[in-house]
Amino acid sequence: MTSEVALMVRLQAAAGRPGTAAARAYSTWGEHAFGWMGLGLAGALVDARRRRDWLAVTGGAFLAHGGAVVIKRVVRRRRPFDPRVEVRVPTPSDLSFPSAHTSSTTAAAVALAPMIGAPAATGLAATMALGRVALGVHYPSDVLTGVAVGVAAGTIARRCVESADR
C-alpha cells in the first residue's frame, strides 16, 4: 500500500459517514467552481463597495479551475483505484491531478481572505482538500498541487483588484 493510499484509508475511517455527507455537500458546492463563481457574482451585485473584491473571487475560481483542467489533461493521472479506498462521490472524469475542486476553492479563499480573514479562508481551502481525499477521489498529492494552483490563481486575481484600485 502506498503511503498516499494509506493516508486515504485512515482519513476515510476518521471521517466516517457524517464527515462523508458534509464533504459530499461541500464538494457539490465546488463542482466546476460554480458555487464560488456564483458567490462572487452575487457579492458583486449586492456589495458595490467591494465589487472588485467579489469579482476577484469569481475570477480566481474560474482561473484556478481552468488551469487545473488543463493540467489534468496534460498529466492524465488516473483517480485512486484501490480496493481499500471507497469512492464516495461521482466524478465528471477519471483524471485526478490536480484537484480542480481544491484549486478553485483555494483561489476563492485567497480572494476572500481580506474580507473574511486568513484563518477562515484557510479553513475553506483545507476543508475542501481534506474532503476530496476523504471522498476517495483524490490522492493527497492531487489536493496539495490543487492548493498551489489555487494560491497562484487567487493571488493573480487579488493583484488585479489591487492594481485596479491604484
PDB file of C-alpha atoms in Angstrom:
ATOM      1  CA  MET A   1       0.000   0.000   0.000  1.00  0.00           C
ATOM      2  CA  THR A   2       1.467   3.333  -0.937  1.00  0.00           C
ATOM      3  CA  SER A   3       1.739   5.998   1.709  1.00  0.00           C
ATOM      4  CA  GLU A   4      -0.876   8.111  -0.103  1.00  0.00           C
ATOM      5  CA  VAL A   5      -3.383   5.259  -0.165  1.00  0.00           C
ATOM      6  CA  ALA A   6      -2.638   4.514   3.496  1.00  0.00           C
ATOM      7  CA  LEU A   7      -3.391   8.136   4.350  1.00  0.00           C
ATOM      8  CA  MET A   8      -6.629   7.974   2.344  1.00  0.00           C
ATOM      9  CA  VAL A   9      -7.745   4.839   4.198  1.00  0.00           C
ATOM     10  CA  ARG A  10      -7.040   6.460   7.583  1.00  0.00           C
ATOM     11  CA  LEU A  11      -8.813   9.676   6.611  1.00  0.00           C
ATOM     12  CA  GLN A  12     -11.874   7.795   5.373  1.00  0.00           C
ATOM     13  CA  ALA A  13     -12.051   5.856   8.629  1.00  0.00           C
ATOM     14  CA  ALA A  14     -11.710   9.053  10.673  1.00  0.00           C
ATOM     15  CA  ALA A  15     -14.307  10.975   8.636  1.00  0.00           C
ATOM     16  CA  GLY A  16     -16.997   8.295   8.903  1.00  0.00           C
ATOM     17  CA  ARG A  17     -20.442   8.779   7.395  1.00  0.00           C
ATOM     18  CA  PRO A  18     -21.223  12.228   8.893  1.00  0.00           C
ATOM     19  CA  GLY A  19     -17.924  13.556   7.530  1.00  0.00           C
ATOM     20  CA  THR A  20     -18.662  11.988   4.174  1.00  0.00           C
ATOM     21  CA  ALA A  21     -22.078  13.666   3.979  1.00  0.00           C
ATOM     22  CA  ALA A  22     -20.581  17.072   4.776  1.00  0.00           C
ATOM     23  CA  ALA A  23     -17.716  16.547   2.319  1.00  0.00           C
ATOM     24  CA  ARG A  24     -20.176  15.490  -0.380  1.00  0.00           C
ATOM     25  CA  ALA A  25     -22.279  18.643   0.139  1.00  0.00           C
ATOM     26  CA  TYR A  26     -19.216  20.905   0.048  1.00  0.00           C
ATOM     27  CA  SER A  27     -17.934  19.047  -2.992  1.00  0.00           C
ATOM     28  CA  THR A  28     -21.216  19.746  -4.781  1.00  0.00           C
ATOM     29  CA  TRP A  29     -20.775  23.464  -3.989  1.00  0.00           C
ATOM     30  CA  GLY A  30     -17.311  23.364  -5.564  1.00  0.00           C
ATOM     31  CA  GLU A  31     -18.256  21.407  -8.696  1.00  0.00           C
ATOM     32  CA  HIS A  32     -16.773  23.193 -11.728  1.00  0.00           C
ATOM     33  CA  ALA A  33     -16.210  26.194  -9.396  1.00  0.00           C
ATOM     34  CA  PHE A  34     -19.888  27.126  -9.869  1.00  0.00           C
ATOM     35  CA  GLY A  35     -20.577  27.793  -6.179  1.00  0.00           C
ATOM     36  CA  TRP A  36     -17.575  30.115  -5.847  1.00  0.00           C
ATOM     37  CA  MET A  37     -18.209  31.932  -9.113  1.00  0.00           C
ATOM     38  CA  GLY A  38     -21.871  32.358  -8.188  1.00  0.00           C
ATOM     39  CA  LEU A  39     -20.967  33.682  -4.746  1.00  0.00           C
ATOM     40  CA  GLY A  40     -18.522  36.166  -6.279  1.00  0.00           C
ATOM     41  CA  LEU A  41     -21.070  37.404  -8.806  1.00  0.00           C
ATOM     42  CA  ALA A  42     -23.805  37.692  -6.178  1.00  0.00           C
ATOM     43  CA  GLY A  43     -21.445  39.585  -3.883  1.00  0.00           C
ATOM     44  CA  ALA A  44     -20.534  41.945  -6.729  1.00  0.00           C
ATOM     45  CA  LEU A  45     -24.223  42.646  -7.337  1.00  0.00           C
ATOM     46  CA  VAL A  46     -25.160  43.408  -3.735  1.00  0.00           C
ATOM     47  CA  ASP A  47     -21.933  44.879  -2.319  1.00  0.00           C
ATOM     48  CA  ALA A  48     -20.954  47.733  -4.631  1.00  0.00           C
ATOM     49  CA  ARG A  49     -18.277  48.990  -2.244  1.00  0.00           C
ATOM     50  CA  ARG A  50     -16.344  45.707  -2.544  1.00  0.00           C
ATOM     51  CA  ARG A  51     -17.399  44.805  -6.082  1.00  0.00           C
ATOM     52  CA  ARG A  52     -13.822  44.317  -7.275  1.00  0.00           C
ATOM     53  CA  ASP A  53     -13.071  42.047  -4.320  1.00  0.00           C
ATOM     54  CA  TRP A  54     -16.077  39.900  -5.151  1.00  0.00           C
ATOM     55  CA  LEU A  55     -15.113  39.782  -8.804  1.00  0.00           C
ATOM     56  CA  ALA A  56     -11.669  38.581  -7.712  1.00  0.00           C
ATOM     57  CA  VAL A  57     -13.421  35.613  -6.074  1.00  0.00           C
ATOM     58  CA  THR A  58     -15.155  34.804  -9.357  1.00  0.00           C
ATOM     59  CA  GLY A  59     -12.079  35.397 -11.500  1.00  0.00           C
ATOM     60  CA  GLY A  60      -9.728  33.496  -9.211  1.00  0.00           C
ATOM     61  CA  ALA A  61     -12.038  30.472  -9.021  1.00  0.00           C
ATOM     62  CA  PHE A  62     -12.513  30.483 -12.798  1.00  0.00           C
ATOM     63  CA  LEU A  63      -8.778  30.801 -13.486  1.00  0.00           C
ATOM     64  CA  ALA A  64      -7.874  28.069 -10.989  1.00  0.00           C
ATOM     65  CA  HIS A  65     -10.494  25.657 -12.276  1.00  0.00           C
ATOM     66  CA  GLY A  66      -9.443  26.208 -15.879  1.00  0.00           C
ATOM     67  CA  GLY A  67      -5.773  25.844 -15.020  1.00  0.00           C
ATOM     68  CA  ALA A  68      -6.399  22.621 -13.110  1.00  0.00           C
ATOM     69  CA  VAL A  69      -8.380  21.153 -16.008  1.00  0.00           C
ATOM     70  CA  VAL A  70      -5.569  21.955 -18.451  1.00  0.00           C
ATOM     71  CA  ILE A  71      -3.001  20.345 -16.137  1.00  0.00           C
ATOM     72  CA  LYS A  72      -5.260  17.279 -15.727  1.00  0.00           C
ATOM     73  CA  ARG A  73      -5.410  16.801 -19.482  1.00  0.00           C
ATOM     74  CA  VAL A  74      -1.643  17.069 -19.830  1.00  0.00           C
ATOM     75  CA  VAL A  75      -0.692  14.852 -16.869  1.00  0.00           C
ATOM     76  CA  ARG A  76      -3.566  12.337 -17.242  1.00  0.00           C
ATOM     77  CA  ARG A  77      -3.143  10.778 -13.786  1.00  0.00           C
ATOM     78  CA  ARG A  78      -5.998   8.401 -13.009  1.00  0.00           C
ATOM     79  CA  ARG A  79      -8.098   8.694  -9.882  1.00  0.00           C
ATOM     80  CA  PRO A  80      -7.298   6.420  -6.957  1.00  0.00           C
ATOM     81  CA  PHE A  81      -8.138   2.802  -7.583  1.00  0.00           C
ATOM     82  CA  ASP A  82      -7.536   0.563  -4.623  1.00  0.00           C
ATOM     83  CA  PRO A  83      -9.997  -1.854  -3.039  1.00  0.00           C
ATOM     84  CA  ARG A  84      -9.285  -0.345   0.398  1.00  0.00           C
ATOM     85  CA  VAL A  85     -10.406   3.124  -0.728  1.00  0.00           C
ATOM     86  CA  GLU A  86     -14.137   3.670  -1.077  1.00  0.00           C
ATOM     87  CA  VAL A  87     -15.184   6.148  -3.776  1.00  0.00           C
ATOM     88  CA  ARG A  88     -17.971   8.090  -2.081  1.00  0.00           C
ATOM     89  CA  VAL A  89     -18.983  10.599  -4.757  1.00  0.00           C
ATOM     90  CA  PRO A  90     -19.315  10.533  -8.557  1.00  0.00           C
ATOM     91  CA  THR A  91     -16.741  12.414 -10.620  1.00  0.00           C
ATOM     92  CA  PRO A  92     -17.020  14.121 -14.018  1.00  0.00           C
ATOM     93  CA  SER A  93     -13.841  12.409 -15.290  1.00  0.00           C
ATOM     94  CA  ASP A  94     -11.291   9.740 -14.428  1.00  0.00           C
ATOM     95  CA  LEU A  95      -8.481  12.294 -14.140  1.00  0.00           C
ATOM     96  CA  SER A  96      -7.316  13.357 -10.698  1.00  0.00           C
ATOM     97  CA  PHE A  97      -4.168  15.524 -10.836  1.00  0.00           C
ATOM     98  CA  PRO A  98      -4.560  18.221  -9.630  1.00  0.00           C
ATOM     99  CA  SER A  99      -7.844  18.563  -7.766  1.00  0.00           C
ATOM    100  CA  ALA A 100      -9.854  21.239  -9.572  1.00  0.00           C
ATOM    101  CA  HIS A 101     -12.231  21.458  -6.587  1.00  0.00           C
ATOM    102  CA  THR A 102      -9.311  22.261  -4.311  1.00  0.00           C
ATOM    103  CA  SER A 103      -7.785  24.650  -6.845  1.00  0.00           C
ATOM    104  CA  SER A 104     -10.913  26.751  -7.289  1.00  0.00           C
ATOM    105  CA  THR A 105     -11.775  26.692  -3.580  1.00  0.00           C
ATOM    106  CA  THR A 106      -8.267  27.797  -2.620  1.00  0.00           C
ATOM    107  CA  ALA A 107      -8.321  30.596  -5.207  1.00  0.00           C
ATOM    108  CA  ALA A 108     -11.698  31.790  -3.917  1.00  0.00           C
ATOM    109  CA  ALA A 109     -10.376  31.611  -0.350  1.00  0.00           C
ATOM    110  CA  VAL A 110      -7.300  33.681  -1.227  1.00  0.00           C
ATOM    111  CA  ALA A 111      -9.553  36.288  -2.842  1.00  0.00           C
ATOM    112  CA  LEU A 112     -11.954  36.208   0.124  1.00  0.00           C
ATOM    113  CA  ALA A 113      -9.223  36.443   2.772  1.00  0.00           C
ATOM    114  CA  PRO A 114      -9.254  40.265   3.023  1.00  0.00           C
ATOM    115  CA  MET A 115     -12.998  40.126   3.686  1.00  0.00           C
ATOM    116  CA  ILE A 116     -13.257  37.073   5.983  1.00  0.00           C
ATOM    117  CA  GLY A 117      -9.762  36.807   7.473  1.00  0.00           C
ATOM    118  CA  ALA A 118      -6.924  34.401   6.832  1.00  0.00           C
ATOM    119  CA  PRO A 119      -7.999  31.719   9.354  1.00  0.00           C
ATOM    120  CA  ALA A 120     -11.478  31.370   7.814  1.00  0.00           C
ATOM    121  CA  ALA A 121     -10.037  31.405   4.296  1.00  0.00           C
ATOM    122  CA  THR A 122      -7.530  28.714   5.231  1.00  0.00           C
ATOM    123  CA  GLY A 123     -10.352  26.656   6.705  1.00  0.00           C
ATOM    124  CA  LEU A 124     -12.353  26.858   3.480  1.00  0.00           C
ATOM    125  CA  ALA A 125      -9.445  25.564   1.408  1.00  0.00           C
ATOM    126  CA  ALA A 126      -8.323  22.901   3.888  1.00  0.00           C
ATOM    127  CA  THR A 127     -11.846  21.543   4.305  1.00  0.00           C
ATOM    128  CA  MET A 128     -12.243  21.038   0.557  1.00  0.00           C
ATOM    129  CA  ALA A 129      -8.792  19.453   0.242  1.00  0.00           C
ATOM    130  CA  LEU A 130      -9.419  17.002   3.085  1.00  0.00           C
ATOM    131  CA  GLY A 131     -12.923  16.313   1.829  1.00  0.00           C
ATOM    132  CA  ARG A 132     -11.760  15.316  -1.644  1.00  0.00           C
ATOM    133  CA  VAL A 133      -9.317  12.825  -0.126  1.00  0.00           C
ATOM    134  CA  ALA A 134     -11.940  11.522   2.336  1.00  0.00           C
ATOM    135  CA  LEU A 135     -14.355  11.031  -0.561  1.00  0.00           C
ATOM    136  CA  GLY A 136     -11.790   8.747  -2.180  1.00  0.00           C
ATOM    137  CA  VAL A 137     -11.455  10.690  -5.414  1.00  0.00           C
ATOM    138  CA  HIS A 138      -8.039  12.330  -4.951  1.00  0.00           C
ATOM    139  CA  TYR A 139      -4.635  11.378  -3.677  1.00  0.00           C
ATOM    140  CA  PRO A 140      -3.147  13.765  -1.103  1.00  0.00           C
ATOM    141  CA  SER A 141      -0.644  14.964  -3.732  1.00  0.00           C
ATOM    142  CA  ASP A 142      -3.580  15.883  -6.014  1.00  0.00           C
ATOM    143  CA  VAL A 143      -5.010  18.243  -3.404  1.00  0.00           C
ATOM    144  CA  LEU A 144      -1.631  19.666  -2.387  1.00  0.00           C
ATOM    145  CA  THR A 145      -0.975  20.574  -6.009  1.00  0.00           C
ATOM    146  CA  GLY A 146      -4.529  21.924  -6.216  1.00  0.00           C
ATOM    147  CA  VAL A 147      -3.741  24.227  -3.295  1.00  0.00           C
ATOM    148  CA  ALA A 148      -0.649  25.507  -5.128  1.00  0.00           C
ATOM    149  CA  VAL A 149      -2.631  26.172  -8.314  1.00  0.00           C
ATOM    150  CA  GLY A 150      -5.337  27.900  -6.272  1.00  0.00           C
ATOM    151  CA  VAL A 151      -2.893  30.093  -4.371  1.00  0.00           C
ATOM    152  CA  ALA A 152      -1.357  31.205  -7.664  1.00  0.00           C
ATOM    153  CA  ALA A 153      -4.731  31.941  -9.284  1.00  0.00           C
ATOM    154  CA  GLY A 154      -6.127  33.655  -6.198  1.00  0.00           C
ATOM    155  CA  THR A 155      -3.006  35.784  -5.864  1.00  0.00           C
ATOM    156  CA  ILE A 156      -3.241  36.832  -9.515  1.00  0.00           C
ATOM    157  CA  ALA A 157      -6.907  37.756  -9.000  1.00  0.00           C
ATOM    158  CA  ARG A 158      -6.115  39.756  -5.845  1.00  0.00           C
ATOM    159  CA  ARG A 159      -3.261  41.598  -7.575  1.00  0.00           C
ATOM    160  CA  CYS A 160      -5.545  42.519 -10.468  1.00  0.00           C
ATOM    161  CA  VAL A 161      -8.027  44.011  -7.989  1.00  0.00           C
ATOM    162  CA  GLU A 162      -5.298  45.853  -6.108  1.00  0.00           C
ATOM    163  CA  SER A 163      -3.767  47.271  -9.292  1.00  0.00           C
ATOM    164  CA  ALA A 164      -7.206  48.423 -10.489  1.00  0.00           C
ATOM    165  CA  ASP A 165      -7.659  50.285  -7.190  1.00  0.00           C
ATOM    166  CA  ARG A 166      -4.486  52.343  -7.748  1.00  0.00           C
TER     167      ARG A 166
END
